[in-house]
Amino acid sequence: MNSATLSPATRQRLTGALFISQSLFSAAMIAAFTLTPILAAELGGSDNVAGVPNTLTLLGRAAAAYPIGWLFDKVGRRLGLSLGFALALAGGVLTVWSVMNTSFIGFCAGAALMGMGRGGSDQARYVAAEVQTADRRAKVIGLIVFAGTIGAIGGPALVGPSTRFAESWDLLGDTGPYLAAIGLYAIGLLTIFLFLRPDPRQVSQALEVENPSEEPDVPVRPLSQIFRQPTVLLAVASMAIGQLVMALIMVITPLHMDHHNHSTESVSLVIMAHTLGMFGLSSVTGWLIDRYGRIPLIVAGSAILILAGILAPLSVAVPNLAVALFLLGLGWNFCFIAGSSLLADALAAKERARAQGAGEVLVSLATGAGSLGTGAVFSQGGMTAVAAVGIALTLFLVALLLLFNRLQQQSAPPAAPA
């Protein structure tokens, strides 16, 4: 391993490749998501199935997360991430075919493949963190999550132009966002495959040799032991519950607006506000985590999620929904980045790819369960019922935080006598 592997320029280039690819992937996913609940209800013939494709996206993510994490250790991070982009690309192609042929089953299968791609892409934040020393991990995770800002702006903004582009080629206008996603996935795949060199795994191994005191030489723990650790459980719970609450409200909002005769442009505006909340302040979030700690940011994220749940059903006006969805994204951002950083801190280097992949599975399963149920909850009680479920789940996370704090106090050594 030569010295260039650990040079700042090399690590900056690797982080840049991950940042660009994540920006492209985020824009593709958001562009595709904007019309997905509406198309699902049309192709499936019922509002009750509006959340099914997004649920399958999350289940696909869950199914692929651990195998891709395992591949990270076997073939390297570059090929593992490339596989994720290739799966998403295949899903985009299948989705376009399904819309053209009015196939609900094919539409759902395409959503699942795109979710499998996300199962790999979402782990890019951990790949970026492992090429940095411990004191920079939260900042770099925040940077990679911040890459979604480009998706937040570009994804919804592509909906209108891509729809017109598809119509100009005598295709169904609704295929436009998925055609745009196909192009973005393809560019992201090339970016990872061509520029993520040397493989981040090599850089991580070189860092371990250079900083042996940072990661003590301890036996690799089995997953069952790792996930009995309270810090790991809280980290995964903060990510899972934050994403579950976000999915409950976000997935159904386009359909909620469609029922109140909002235009596609209005739906796009609200989703843009939401995704800006998710990603726009991520670099600031990383700084806040380093300054105030992981746990306080999870507490703050929980409070913001509760506020978003209160605001969402108050009015169907676009400004109210935009503010509520922005706060929903911001609360998720705090819980997600702080939870990711907490998980990275709790794992030894040799445990990370496998345990983080397993954590992604749990996050995806929890979110998939919520996304599957949001259509049924909405059909029974509207946005008020959906928001109430989200608030209840967030309160459960608050209870876990209180329990974790009590366990920490009990395990702390007694204070020395004065």
GROMACS .gro file of C-alpha atoms in nm:
model
  418
    1MET     CA    1   0.000   0.000   0.000
    2ASN     CA    2   0.171   0.322  -0.111
    3SER     CA    3   0.149   0.656   0.069
    4ALA     CA    4  -0.079   0.800  -0.202
    5THR     CA    5  -0.358   0.576  -0.076
    6LEU     CA    6  -0.379   0.779   0.247
    7SER     CA    7  -0.315   1.120   0.093
    8PRO     CA    8  -0.575   1.395   0.151
    9ALA     CA    9  -0.619   1.427  -0.226
   10THR     CA   10  -0.709   1.059  -0.260
   11ARG     CA   11  -0.960   1.070   0.023
   12GLN     CA   12  -1.110   1.392  -0.113
   13ARG     CA   13  -1.148   1.235  -0.458
   14LEU     CA   14  -1.319   0.926  -0.315
   15THR     CA   15  -1.555   1.141  -0.110
   16GLY     CA   16  -1.627   1.351  -0.420
   17ALA     CA   17  -1.716   1.042  -0.625
   18LEU     CA   18  -1.951   0.925  -0.349
   19PHE     CA   19  -2.104   1.272  -0.318
   20ILE     CA   20  -2.174   1.298  -0.692
   21SER     CA   21  -2.316   0.947  -0.720
   22GLN     CA   22  -2.542   1.000  -0.418
   23SER     CA   23  -2.667   1.328  -0.564
   24LEU     CA   24  -2.762   1.150  -0.886
   25PHE     CA   25  -2.924   0.857  -0.705
   26SER     CA   26  -3.125   1.088  -0.480
   27ALA     CA   27  -3.250   1.296  -0.773
   28ALA     CA   28  -3.353   0.979  -0.957
   29MET     CA   29  -3.540   0.832  -0.659
   30ILE     CA   30  -3.722   1.155  -0.580
   31ALA     CA   31  -3.821   1.217  -0.943
   32ALA     CA   32  -3.961   0.864  -0.959
   33PHE     CA   33  -4.136   0.889  -0.620
   34THR     CA   34  -4.335   1.203  -0.700
   35LEU     CA   35  -4.592   1.025  -0.917
   36THR     CA   36  -4.560   0.673  -0.774
   37PRO     CA   37  -4.851   0.679  -0.523
   38ILE     CA   38  -5.083   0.835  -0.783
   39LEU     CA   39  -4.986   0.584  -1.055
   40ALA     CA   40  -5.013   0.298  -0.806
   41ALA     CA   41  -5.370   0.395  -0.720
   42GLU     CA   42  -5.457   0.424  -1.091
   43LEU     CA   43  -5.290   0.098  -1.200
   44GLY     CA   44  -5.411  -0.094  -0.892
   45GLY     CA   45  -5.762   0.048  -0.903
   46SER     CA   46  -5.779   0.150  -0.534
   47ASP     CA   47  -5.635   0.406  -0.291
   48ASN     CA   48  -5.563   0.116  -0.055
   49VAL     CA   49  -5.270   0.005  -0.275
   50ALA     CA   50  -5.119   0.354  -0.310
   51GLY     CA   51  -4.840   0.267  -0.069
   52VAL     CA   52  -4.763  -0.081  -0.206
   53PRO     CA   53  -4.489   0.014  -0.459
   54ASN     CA   54  -4.310   0.227  -0.202
   55THR     CA   55  -4.341  -0.056   0.047
   56LEU     CA   56  -4.184  -0.291  -0.205
   57THR     CA   57  -3.911  -0.034  -0.264
   58LEU     CA   58  -3.831  -0.046   0.105
   59LEU     CA   59  -3.857  -0.425   0.121
   60GLY     CA   60  -3.626  -0.449  -0.180
   61ARG     CA   61  -3.386  -0.224   0.004
   62ALA     CA   62  -3.410  -0.453   0.307
   63ALA     CA   63  -3.355  -0.767   0.097
   64ALA     CA   64  -3.040  -0.625  -0.067
   65ALA     CA   65  -2.882  -0.432   0.221
   66TYR     CA   66  -2.715  -0.721   0.403
   67PRO     CA   67  -2.603  -0.914   0.089
   68ILE     CA   68  -2.448  -0.596  -0.050
   69GLY     CA   69  -2.283  -0.530   0.288
   70TRP     CA   70  -2.146  -0.885   0.270
   71LEU     CA   71  -2.022  -0.818  -0.085
   72PHE     CA   72  -1.843  -0.508   0.041
   73ASP     CA   73  -1.614  -0.738   0.238
   74LYS     CA   74  -1.576  -0.994  -0.042
   75VAL     CA   75  -1.531  -0.786  -0.359
   76GLY     CA   76  -1.485  -0.433  -0.227
   77ARG     CA   77  -1.696  -0.121  -0.190
   78ARG     CA   78  -1.671  -0.011  -0.556
   79LEU     CA   79  -1.824  -0.326  -0.704
   80GLY     CA   80  -2.084  -0.348  -0.428
   81LEU     CA   81  -2.206   0.006  -0.491
   82SER     CA   82  -2.194  -0.050  -0.869
   83LEU     CA   83  -2.426  -0.348  -0.828
   84GLY     CA   84  -2.672  -0.125  -0.641
   85PHE     CA   85  -2.683   0.127  -0.925
   86ALA     CA   86  -2.724  -0.150  -1.182
   87LEU     CA   87  -3.025  -0.291  -0.994
   88ALA     CA   88  -3.186   0.052  -0.974
   89LEU     CA   89  -3.126   0.106  -1.346
   90ALA     CA   90  -3.299  -0.224  -1.428
   91GLY     CA   91  -3.590  -0.121  -1.203
   92GLY     CA   92  -3.632   0.208  -1.387
   93VAL     CA   93  -3.648   0.032  -1.723
   94LEU     CA   94  -3.908  -0.216  -1.594
   95THR     CA   95  -4.117   0.066  -1.446
   96VAL     CA   96  -4.134   0.253  -1.778
   97TRP     CA   97  -4.244  -0.066  -1.955
   98SER     CA   98  -4.509  -0.126  -1.688
   99VAL     CA   99  -4.660   0.222  -1.712
  100MET     CA  100  -4.675   0.189  -2.091
  101ASN     CA  101  -4.849  -0.149  -2.059
  102THR     CA  102  -5.067  -0.063  -1.754
  103SER     CA  103  -4.914  -0.345  -1.550
  104PHE     CA  104  -4.950  -0.296  -1.175
  105ILE     CA  105  -4.744  -0.610  -1.103
  106GLY     CA  106  -4.461  -0.493  -1.328
  107PHE     CA  107  -4.479  -0.146  -1.172
  108CYS     CA  108  -4.438  -0.301  -0.827
  109ALA     CA  109  -4.149  -0.522  -0.946
  110GLY     CA  110  -3.970  -0.219  -1.087
  111ALA     CA  111  -4.015  -0.039  -0.755
  112ALA     CA  112  -3.867  -0.340  -0.574
  113LEU     CA  113  -3.560  -0.341  -0.799
  114MET     CA  114  -3.506   0.030  -0.744
  115GLY     CA  115  -3.531  -0.038  -0.372
  116MET     CA  116  -3.266  -0.308  -0.399
  117GLY     CA  117  -3.043  -0.052  -0.565
  118ARG     CA  118  -3.104   0.182  -0.275
  119GLY     CA  119  -3.004  -0.096  -0.038
  120GLY     CA  120  -2.652  -0.053  -0.172
  121SER     CA  121  -2.652   0.320  -0.234
  122ASP     CA  122  -2.763   0.410   0.118
  123GLN     CA  123  -2.449   0.248   0.258
  124ALA     CA  124  -2.233   0.503   0.076
  125ARG     CA  125  -2.241   0.720   0.390
  126TYR     CA  126  -2.062   0.444   0.580
  127VAL     CA  127  -1.816   0.395   0.293
  128ALA     CA  128  -1.730   0.766   0.308
  129ALA     CA  129  -1.693   0.753   0.687
  130GLU     CA  130  -1.450   0.462   0.684
  131VAL     CA  131  -1.190   0.655   0.481
  132GLN     CA  132  -1.180   0.917   0.759
  133THR     CA  133  -1.050   0.918   1.113
  134ALA     CA  134  -1.303   0.892   1.396
  135ASP     CA  135  -1.315   1.266   1.466
  136ARG     CA  136  -1.442   1.337   1.111
  137ARG     CA  137  -1.699   1.058   1.065
  138ALA     CA  138  -2.009   1.257   1.163
  139LYS     CA  139  -1.911   1.545   0.934
  140VAL     CA  140  -1.852   1.314   0.636
  141ILE     CA  141  -2.176   1.122   0.696
  142GLY     CA  142  -2.352   1.459   0.704
  143LEU     CA  143  -2.181   1.557   0.379
  144ILE     CA  144  -2.297   1.244   0.196
  145VAL     CA  145  -2.651   1.287   0.326
  146PHE     CA  146  -2.626   1.653   0.217
  147ALA     CA  147  -2.570   1.522  -0.137
  148GLY     CA  148  -2.942   1.456  -0.138
  149THR     CA  149  -2.995   1.834  -0.156
  150ILE     CA  150  -2.925   1.815  -0.528
  151GLY     CA  151  -3.187   1.544  -0.551
  152ALA     CA  152  -3.423   1.756  -0.341
  153ILE     CA  153  -3.401   2.036  -0.594
  154GLY     CA  154  -3.338   1.845  -0.914
  155GLY     CA  155  -3.568   1.547  -0.862
  156PRO     CA  156  -3.905   1.728  -0.833
  157ALA     CA  157  -3.790   1.991  -1.086
  158LEU     CA  158  -3.743   1.714  -1.344
  159VAL     CA  159  -4.105   1.599  -1.325
  160GLY     CA  160  -4.258   1.866  -1.549
  161PRO     CA  161  -3.984   1.881  -1.818
  162SER     CA  162  -3.943   1.503  -1.830
  163THR     CA  163  -4.319   1.460  -1.870
  164ARG     CA  164  -4.318   1.698  -2.167
  165PHE     CA  165  -4.012   1.524  -2.309
  166ALA     CA  166  -4.186   1.187  -2.297
  167GLU     CA  167  -4.495   1.331  -2.466
  168SER     CA  168  -4.281   1.485  -2.740
  169TRP     CA  169  -4.161   1.131  -2.823
  170ASP     CA  170  -4.519   1.000  -2.832
  171LEU     CA  171  -4.479   0.823  -2.498
  172LEU     CA  172  -4.711   0.847  -2.199
  173GLY     CA  173  -4.627   1.164  -2.006
  174ASP     CA  174  -4.622   0.970  -1.678
  175THR     CA  175  -4.315   0.777  -1.795
  176GLY     CA  176  -4.110   1.098  -1.805
  177PRO     CA  177  -3.983   1.100  -1.443
  178TYR     CA  178  -3.882   0.734  -1.474
  179LEU     CA  179  -3.696   0.798  -1.799
  180ALA     CA  180  -3.508   1.078  -1.621
  181ALA     CA  181  -3.429   0.837  -1.336
  182ILE     CA  182  -3.286   0.583  -1.581
  183GLY     CA  183  -3.043   0.841  -1.717
  184LEU     CA  184  -2.934   0.951  -1.369
  185TYR     CA  185  -2.882   0.593  -1.250
  186ALA     CA  186  -2.663   0.524  -1.555
  187ILE     CA  187  -2.441   0.827  -1.491
  188GLY     CA  188  -2.414   0.736  -1.121
  189LEU     CA  189  -2.310   0.381  -1.210
  190LEU     CA  190  -2.031   0.509  -1.435
  191THR     CA  191  -1.915   0.753  -1.167
  192ILE     CA  192  -1.878   0.480  -0.906
  193PHE     CA  193  -1.725   0.222  -1.137
  194LEU     CA  194  -1.470   0.456  -1.295
  195PHE     CA  195  -1.372   0.693  -1.015
  196LEU     CA  196  -1.406   0.509  -0.682
  197ARG     CA  197  -1.041   0.400  -0.698
  198PRO     CA  198  -0.854   0.287  -0.494
  199ASP     CA  199  -1.128   0.091  -0.326
  200PRO     CA  200  -1.228   0.254   0.007
  201ARG     CA  201  -1.175  -0.081   0.176
  202GLN     CA  202  -0.804  -0.051   0.101
  203VAL     CA  203  -0.795   0.300   0.243
  204SER     CA  204  -0.975   0.185   0.558
  205GLN     CA  205  -0.725  -0.098   0.605
  206ALA     CA  206  -0.435   0.142   0.557
  207LEU     CA  207  -0.583   0.376   0.818
  208GLU     CA  208  -0.602   0.087   1.065
  209VAL     CA  209  -0.232   0.015   1.012
  210GLU     CA  210  -0.142   0.382   1.053
  211ASN     CA  211  -0.367   0.434   1.358
  212PRO     CA  212  -0.368   0.103   1.544
  213SER     CA  213  -0.474   0.264   1.870
  214GLU     CA  214  -0.796   0.389   1.712
  215GLU     CA  215  -0.937   0.037   1.661
  216PRO     CA  216  -0.810  -0.212   1.920
  217ASP     CA  217  -0.740  -0.563   1.803
  218VAL     CA  218  -1.041  -0.744   1.951
  219PRO     CA  219  -1.226  -1.051   1.824
  220VAL     CA  220  -1.503  -0.982   1.575
  221ARG     CA  221  -1.836  -1.021   1.754
  222PRO     CA  222  -2.130  -1.213   1.607
  223LEU     CA  223  -2.430  -1.005   1.502
  224SER     CA  224  -2.639  -1.142   1.789
  225GLN     CA  225  -2.390  -0.996   2.038
  226ILE     CA  226  -2.352  -0.667   1.851
  227PHE     CA  227  -2.728  -0.607   1.847
  228ARG     CA  228  -2.759  -0.669   2.220
  229GLN     CA  229  -2.547  -0.360   2.282
  230PRO     CA  230  -2.777  -0.074   2.400
  231THR     CA  231  -2.589   0.187   2.193
  232VAL     CA  232  -2.636  -0.018   1.875
  233LEU     CA  233  -3.004  -0.075   1.950
  234LEU     CA  234  -3.066   0.296   2.007
  235ALA     CA  235  -2.875   0.390   1.692
  236VAL     CA  236  -3.079   0.155   1.475
  237ALA     CA  237  -3.405   0.252   1.649
  238SER     CA  238  -3.346   0.622   1.585
  239MET     CA  239  -3.287   0.557   1.216
  240ALA     CA  240  -3.574   0.308   1.181
  241ILE     CA  241  -3.839   0.505   1.368
  242GLY     CA  242  -3.734   0.835   1.210
  243GLN     CA  243  -3.764   0.684   0.865
  244LEU     CA  244  -4.087   0.504   0.951
  245VAL     CA  245  -4.256   0.826   1.065
  246MET     CA  246  -4.126   1.008   0.761
  247ALA     CA  247  -4.253   0.736   0.525
  248LEU     CA  248  -4.599   0.727   0.685
  249ILE     CA  249  -4.664   1.094   0.617
  250MET     CA  250  -4.452   1.151   0.306
  251VAL     CA  251  -4.575   0.854   0.102
  252ILE     CA  252  -4.940   0.951   0.132
  253THR     CA  253  -4.903   1.330   0.091
  254PRO     CA  254  -4.914   1.330  -0.293
  255LEU     CA  255  -5.237   1.130  -0.288
  256HIS     CA  256  -5.376   1.352  -0.010
  257MET     CA  257  -5.308   1.657  -0.228
  258ASP     CA  258  -5.446   1.488  -0.540
  259HIS     CA  259  -5.776   1.431  -0.356
  260HIS     CA  260  -5.793   1.806  -0.296
  261ASN     CA  261  -5.733   1.884  -0.664
  262HIS     CA  262  -5.378   2.015  -0.630
  263SER     CA  263  -5.175   2.024  -0.950
  264THR     CA  264  -4.868   1.812  -1.019
  265GLU     CA  265  -4.658   2.127  -0.983
  266SER     CA  266  -4.800   2.187  -0.633
  267VAL     CA  267  -4.725   1.829  -0.534
  268SER     CA  268  -4.371   1.872  -0.666
  269LEU     CA  269  -4.327   2.193  -0.464
  270VAL     CA  270  -4.428   2.024  -0.138
  271ILE     CA  271  -4.202   1.725  -0.206
  272MET     CA  272  -3.919   1.966  -0.287
  273ALA     CA  273  -3.968   2.138   0.050
  274HIS     CA  274  -3.967   1.799   0.220
  275THR     CA  275  -3.648   1.680   0.056
  276LEU     CA  276  -3.477   2.011   0.129
  277GLY     CA  277  -3.559   1.947   0.494
  278MET     CA  278  -3.418   1.598   0.462
  279PHE     CA  279  -3.088   1.697   0.306
  280GLY     CA  280  -3.034   2.073   0.292
  281LEU     CA  281  -2.891   2.120   0.643
  282SER     CA  282  -2.699   1.793   0.664
  283SER     CA  283  -2.357   1.957   0.682
  284VAL     CA  284  -2.484   2.171   0.971
  285THR     CA  285  -2.627   1.859   1.135
  286GLY     CA  286  -2.283   1.695   1.128
  287TRP     CA  287  -2.135   2.001   1.298
  288LEU     CA  288  -2.412   2.000   1.561
  289ILE     CA  289  -2.352   1.631   1.631
  290ASP     CA  290  -1.981   1.689   1.687
  291ARG     CA  291  -2.054   1.988   1.912
  292TYR     CA  292  -2.348   1.863   2.121
  293GLY     CA  293  -2.336   1.485   2.081
  294ARG     CA  294  -2.538   1.208   1.915
  295ILE     CA  295  -2.812   1.169   2.179
  296PRO     CA  296  -2.915   1.537   2.205
  297LEU     CA  297  -2.959   1.551   1.826
  298ILE     CA  298  -3.183   1.242   1.835
  299VAL     CA  299  -3.391   1.415   2.104
  300ALA     CA  300  -3.416   1.729   1.890
  301GLY     CA  301  -3.511   1.523   1.585
  302SER     CA  302  -3.789   1.351   1.778
  303ALA     CA  303  -3.935   1.686   1.887
  304ILE     CA  304  -3.932   1.815   1.527
  305LEU     CA  305  -4.105   1.498   1.401
  306ILE     CA  306  -4.383   1.548   1.656
  307LEU     CA  307  -4.427   1.910   1.545
  308ALA     CA  308  -4.448   1.799   1.181
  309GLY     CA  309  -4.714   1.544   1.273
  310ILE     CA  310  -4.920   1.816   1.442
  311LEU     CA  311  -4.898   2.054   1.144
  312ALA     CA  312  -4.956   1.810   0.855
  313PRO     CA  313  -5.334   1.759   0.900
  314LEU     CA  314  -5.417   2.119   0.998
  315SER     CA  315  -5.467   2.250   0.644
  316VAL     CA  316  -5.451   2.130   0.282
  317ALA     CA  317  -5.304   2.464   0.174
  318VAL     CA  318  -4.971   2.428  -0.003
  319PRO     CA  319  -4.778   2.658   0.238
  320ASN     CA  320  -4.888   2.458   0.543
  321LEU     CA  321  -4.807   2.124   0.380
  322ALA     CA  322  -4.471   2.257   0.260
  323VAL     CA  323  -4.375   2.368   0.613
  324ALA     CA  324  -4.498   2.042   0.769
  325LEU     CA  325  -4.313   1.828   0.516
  326PHE     CA  326  -3.997   2.040   0.552
  327LEU     CA  327  -4.002   1.980   0.929
  328LEU     CA  328  -4.073   1.613   0.871
  329GLY     CA  329  -3.758   1.592   0.659
  330LEU     CA  330  -3.552   1.788   0.911
  331GLY     CA  331  -3.658   1.567   1.201
  332TRP     CA  332  -3.563   1.261   0.997
  333ASN     CA  333  -3.228   1.424   0.913
  334PHE     CA  334  -3.137   1.471   1.280
  335CYS     CA  335  -3.239   1.117   1.378
  336PHE     CA  336  -3.078   0.955   1.073
  337ILE     CA  337  -2.736   1.125   1.080
  338ALA     CA  338  -2.703   1.108   1.458
  339GLY     CA  339  -2.810   0.742   1.455
  340SER     CA  340  -2.568   0.658   1.173
  341SER     CA  341  -2.281   0.827   1.358
  342LEU     CA  342  -2.372   0.651   1.683
  343LEU     CA  343  -2.373   0.315   1.503
  344ALA     CA  344  -2.037   0.379   1.334
  345ASP     CA  345  -1.884   0.470   1.671
  346ALA     CA  346  -2.013   0.152   1.835
  347LEU     CA  347  -1.854  -0.088   1.583
  348ALA     CA  348  -1.498  -0.208   1.532
  349ALA     CA  349  -1.358  -0.172   1.180
  350LYS     CA  350  -1.392  -0.543   1.096
  351GLU     CA  351  -1.757  -0.543   1.205
  352ARG     CA  352  -1.877  -0.237   1.017
  353ALA     CA  353  -1.979  -0.356   0.668
  354ARG     CA  354  -2.166  -0.661   0.799
  355ALA     CA  355  -2.332  -0.494   1.099
  356GLN     CA  356  -2.420  -0.177   0.912
  357GLY     CA  357  -2.575  -0.386   0.636
  358ALA     CA  358  -2.781  -0.571   0.896
  359GLY     CA  359  -2.884  -0.236   1.045
  360GLU     CA  360  -3.002  -0.120   0.704
  361VAL     CA  361  -3.218  -0.434   0.680
  362LEU     CA  362  -3.390  -0.350   1.009
  363VAL     CA  363  -3.441   0.013   0.906
  364SER     CA  364  -3.592  -0.092   0.573
  365LEU     CA  365  -3.824  -0.353   0.726
  366ALA     CA  366  -3.960  -0.106   0.978
  367THR     CA  367  -4.012   0.158   0.711
  368GLY     CA  368  -4.168  -0.092   0.473
  369ALA     CA  369  -4.421  -0.192   0.736
  370GLY     CA  370  -4.522   0.170   0.783
  371SER     CA  371  -4.540   0.244   0.412
  372LEU     CA  372  -4.759  -0.061   0.353
  373GLY     CA  373  -5.006   0.050   0.619
  374THR     CA  374  -5.026   0.419   0.536
  375GLY     CA  375  -5.276   0.370   0.253
  376ALA     CA  376  -5.513   0.173   0.476
  377VAL     CA  377  -5.480   0.422   0.764
  378PHE     CA  378  -5.540   0.712   0.524
  379SER     CA  379  -5.849   0.548   0.372
  380GLN     CA  380  -5.997   0.505   0.721
  381GLY     CA  381  -5.906   0.832   0.892
  382GLY     CA  382  -5.739   1.062   0.642
  383MET     CA  383  -5.423   1.260   0.709
  384THR     CA  384  -5.522   1.313   1.074
  385ALA     CA  385  -5.502   0.940   1.144
  386VAL     CA  386  -5.172   0.905   0.959
  387ALA     CA  387  -5.018   1.192   1.156
  388ALA     CA  388  -5.147   1.050   1.487
  389VAL     CA  389  -4.976   0.717   1.419
  390GLY     CA  390  -4.653   0.903   1.336
  391ILE     CA  391  -4.666   1.101   1.661
  392ALA     CA  392  -4.727   0.783   1.864
  393LEU     CA  393  -4.425   0.613   1.707
  394THR     CA  394  -4.208   0.915   1.779
  395LEU     CA  395  -4.315   0.910   2.142
  396PHE     CA  396  -4.199   0.547   2.153
  397LEU     CA  397  -3.854   0.664   2.038
  398VAL     CA  398  -3.857   0.922   2.318
  399ALA     CA  399  -3.932   0.642   2.564
  400LEU     CA  400  -3.634   0.446   2.430
  401LEU     CA  401  -3.412   0.750   2.478
  402LEU     CA  402  -3.524   0.779   2.840
  403LEU     CA  403  -3.456   0.409   2.896
  404PHE     CA  404  -3.111   0.439   2.737
  405ASN     CA  405  -3.032   0.737   2.961
  406ARG     CA  406  -3.133   0.538   3.268
  407LEU     CA  407  -2.915   0.242   3.164
  408GLN     CA  408  -2.621   0.478   3.109
  409GLN     CA  409  -2.666   0.624   3.457
  410GLN     CA  410  -2.685   0.279   3.615
  411SER     CA  411  -2.369   0.160   3.438
  412ALA     CA  412  -2.170   0.475   3.520
  413PRO     CA  413  -1.905   0.433   3.791
  414PRO     CA  414  -1.999   0.586   4.126
  415ALA     CA  415  -1.866   0.931   4.192
  416ALA     CA  416  -1.554   0.952   4.405
  417PRO     CA  417  -1.615   1.076   4.761
  418ALA     CA  418  -1.532   1.437   4.821
   0.00000   0.00000   0.00000
